[in-house]
Short mmCIF file of C-alpha atoms in Angstrom, two decimals:
data_model
loop_
_atom_site.label_atom_id
_atom_site.label_comp_id
_atom_site.label_asym_id
_atom_site.label_seq_id
_atom_site.Cartn_x
_atom_site.Cartn_y
_atom_site.Cartn_z
CA MET A 16 74.15 70.92 -82.80
CA LYS A 17 72.10 74.07 -82.58
CA SER A 18 73.84 77.12 -81.08
CA PHE A 19 72.16 79.79 -78.97
CA ASP A 20 73.08 83.39 -78.34
CA LYS A 21 73.96 83.05 -74.68
CA ILE A 22 72.49 86.23 -73.20
CA PRO A 23 68.86 85.82 -74.40
CA TRP A 24 69.02 82.06 -73.84
CA LEU A 25 70.16 82.49 -70.22
CA ALA A 26 67.53 85.19 -69.68
CA SER A 27 64.86 82.79 -70.94
CA LEU A 28 66.11 80.01 -68.64
CA GLU A 29 66.13 82.43 -65.71
CA MET A 30 62.52 83.45 -66.43
CA GLN A 31 61.44 79.80 -66.64
CA THR A 32 63.20 79.06 -63.35
CA GLU A 33 61.64 82.04 -61.59
CA GLU A 34 58.20 80.98 -62.85
CA SER A 35 58.76 77.44 -61.56
CA ILE A 36 59.80 78.79 -58.16
CA ARG A 37 56.71 81.01 -57.96
CA ASP A 38 54.51 78.05 -58.90
CA ALA A 39 56.15 75.80 -56.31
CA VAL A 40 55.72 78.40 -53.57
CA ARG A 41 52.11 79.09 -54.57
CA ILE A 42 51.17 75.40 -54.71
CA PHE A 43 53.20 73.88 -51.87
CA GLN A 44 53.92 76.63 -49.33
CA ASN A 45 50.75 76.20 -47.31
CA MET A 46 50.24 72.49 -47.92
CA ASN A 47 50.21 70.44 -44.72
CA GLU A 48 53.17 68.24 -43.92
CA ASP A 49 51.28 64.96 -44.26
CA ALA A 50 50.20 65.82 -47.80
CA LEU A 51 53.78 66.78 -48.74
CA LYS A 52 55.14 63.49 -47.39
CA ARG A 53 52.39 61.25 -48.84
CA PRO A 54 53.81 58.86 -51.46
CA SER A 55 52.53 59.26 -54.99
CA LEU A 56 49.53 57.12 -55.91
CA THR A 57 51.56 55.80 -58.85
CA GLY A 58 54.32 54.54 -56.55
CA GLY A 59 56.64 57.48 -57.18
CA TRP A 60 58.19 59.92 -54.77
CA SER A 61 56.21 62.20 -52.49
CA ILE A 62 56.18 65.95 -53.14
CA ALA A 63 58.71 66.45 -50.33
CA GLN A 64 61.01 63.82 -51.86
CA CYS A 65 60.76 65.47 -55.29
CA LEU A 66 61.68 68.84 -53.80
CA ALA A 67 64.56 67.25 -51.85
CA HIS A 68 65.80 65.68 -55.10
CA LEU A 69 65.67 69.01 -56.96
CA ASN A 70 67.46 70.77 -54.09
CA SER A 71 70.16 68.09 -54.08
CA TYR A 72 70.87 68.57 -57.78
CA GLY A 73 70.73 72.35 -57.32
CA GLN A 74 73.38 72.19 -54.60
CA TYR A 75 75.56 70.18 -56.99
CA TYR A 76 75.05 72.07 -60.27
CA LEU A 77 74.45 75.70 -59.32
CA PRO A 78 77.99 76.42 -58.03
CA ARG A 79 79.46 74.75 -61.12
CA LEU A 80 77.22 76.73 -63.45
CA GLN A 81 78.05 79.97 -61.64
CA GLU A 82 81.77 79.26 -61.99
CA VAL A 83 81.51 78.59 -65.73
CA LEU A 84 79.34 81.65 -66.30
CA GLU A 85 81.82 83.87 -64.43
CA LYS A 86 84.74 82.52 -66.45
CA GLY A 87 82.89 83.16 -69.70
CA THR A 88 81.96 86.68 -68.65
CA GLN A 89 85.52 87.51 -67.63
CA SER A 90 87.09 86.24 -70.84
CA GLY A 91 84.34 87.55 -73.10
CA THR A 92 84.83 84.58 -75.41
CA TYR A 93 81.58 82.73 -74.80
CA GLN A 94 78.93 84.55 -76.82
CA THR A 95 77.07 81.42 -77.91
CA TYR A 96 76.20 78.12 -76.32
CA THR A 97 76.23 74.79 -78.12
CA SER A 98 75.27 71.63 -76.27
CA SER A 99 76.80 68.26 -76.96
CA TRP A 100 74.66 65.54 -78.51
CA ILE A 101 74.42 63.76 -75.16
CA GLY A 102 73.17 66.96 -73.49
CA TRP A 103 70.39 67.37 -76.04
CA TYR A 104 69.54 63.67 -75.81
CA LEU A 105 69.17 63.81 -72.01
CA ILE A 106 67.11 67.00 -72.17
CA ARG A 107 64.82 65.51 -74.81
CA ILE A 108 64.14 62.18 -73.08
CA THR A 109 63.57 63.69 -69.63
CA ASP A 110 61.43 66.65 -70.69
CA PRO A 111 58.27 66.66 -68.52
CA GLU A 112 56.05 67.50 -71.50
CA SER A 113 57.42 65.21 -74.19
CA GLY A 114 59.92 62.96 -72.43
CA GLN A 115 60.09 59.38 -73.59
CA ARG A 116 61.18 57.81 -70.32
CA LYS A 117 62.32 58.36 -66.78
CA LEU A 118 65.92 57.98 -65.71
CA LYS A 119 66.92 56.68 -62.31
CA ALA A 120 68.52 59.40 -60.19
CA VAL A 121 72.12 58.96 -59.13
CA LYS A 122 72.15 57.41 -55.64
CA ARG A 123 73.47 60.53 -53.87
CA HIS A 124 70.58 62.54 -55.36
CA GLN A 125 67.85 60.09 -54.41
CA PRO A 126 65.78 61.25 -51.47
CA VAL A 127 65.45 59.04 -48.42
CA ASP A 128 62.36 56.86 -48.25
CA ALA A 129 60.93 58.59 -45.21
CA LEU A 130 61.71 62.24 -44.65
CA PRO A 131 61.77 63.44 -41.02
#
């Protein structure tokens, strides 16, 4: 597995995340509620459901990531990051640009059919 120097890699991920947040705010902030809740023409989730799904995973993963990052910073032992093969596999197949297929979200991270 390929290893990454953690500091520049995390900085790059942070920049990508900030850019995605800016794009989401720019695109969706002033969109009317009906448009946000309208189901996808392809039968997929609405924009509101997609955002609810991302927020659900964020609430799950962000505290865990923060905890691991703090432990690594305190011990000073984690200078590089190496993913497992399963991590790289999941990233590769679900990549929005080149992903091969969609995976079904875990039930607790699936948005409700009709948001209030």
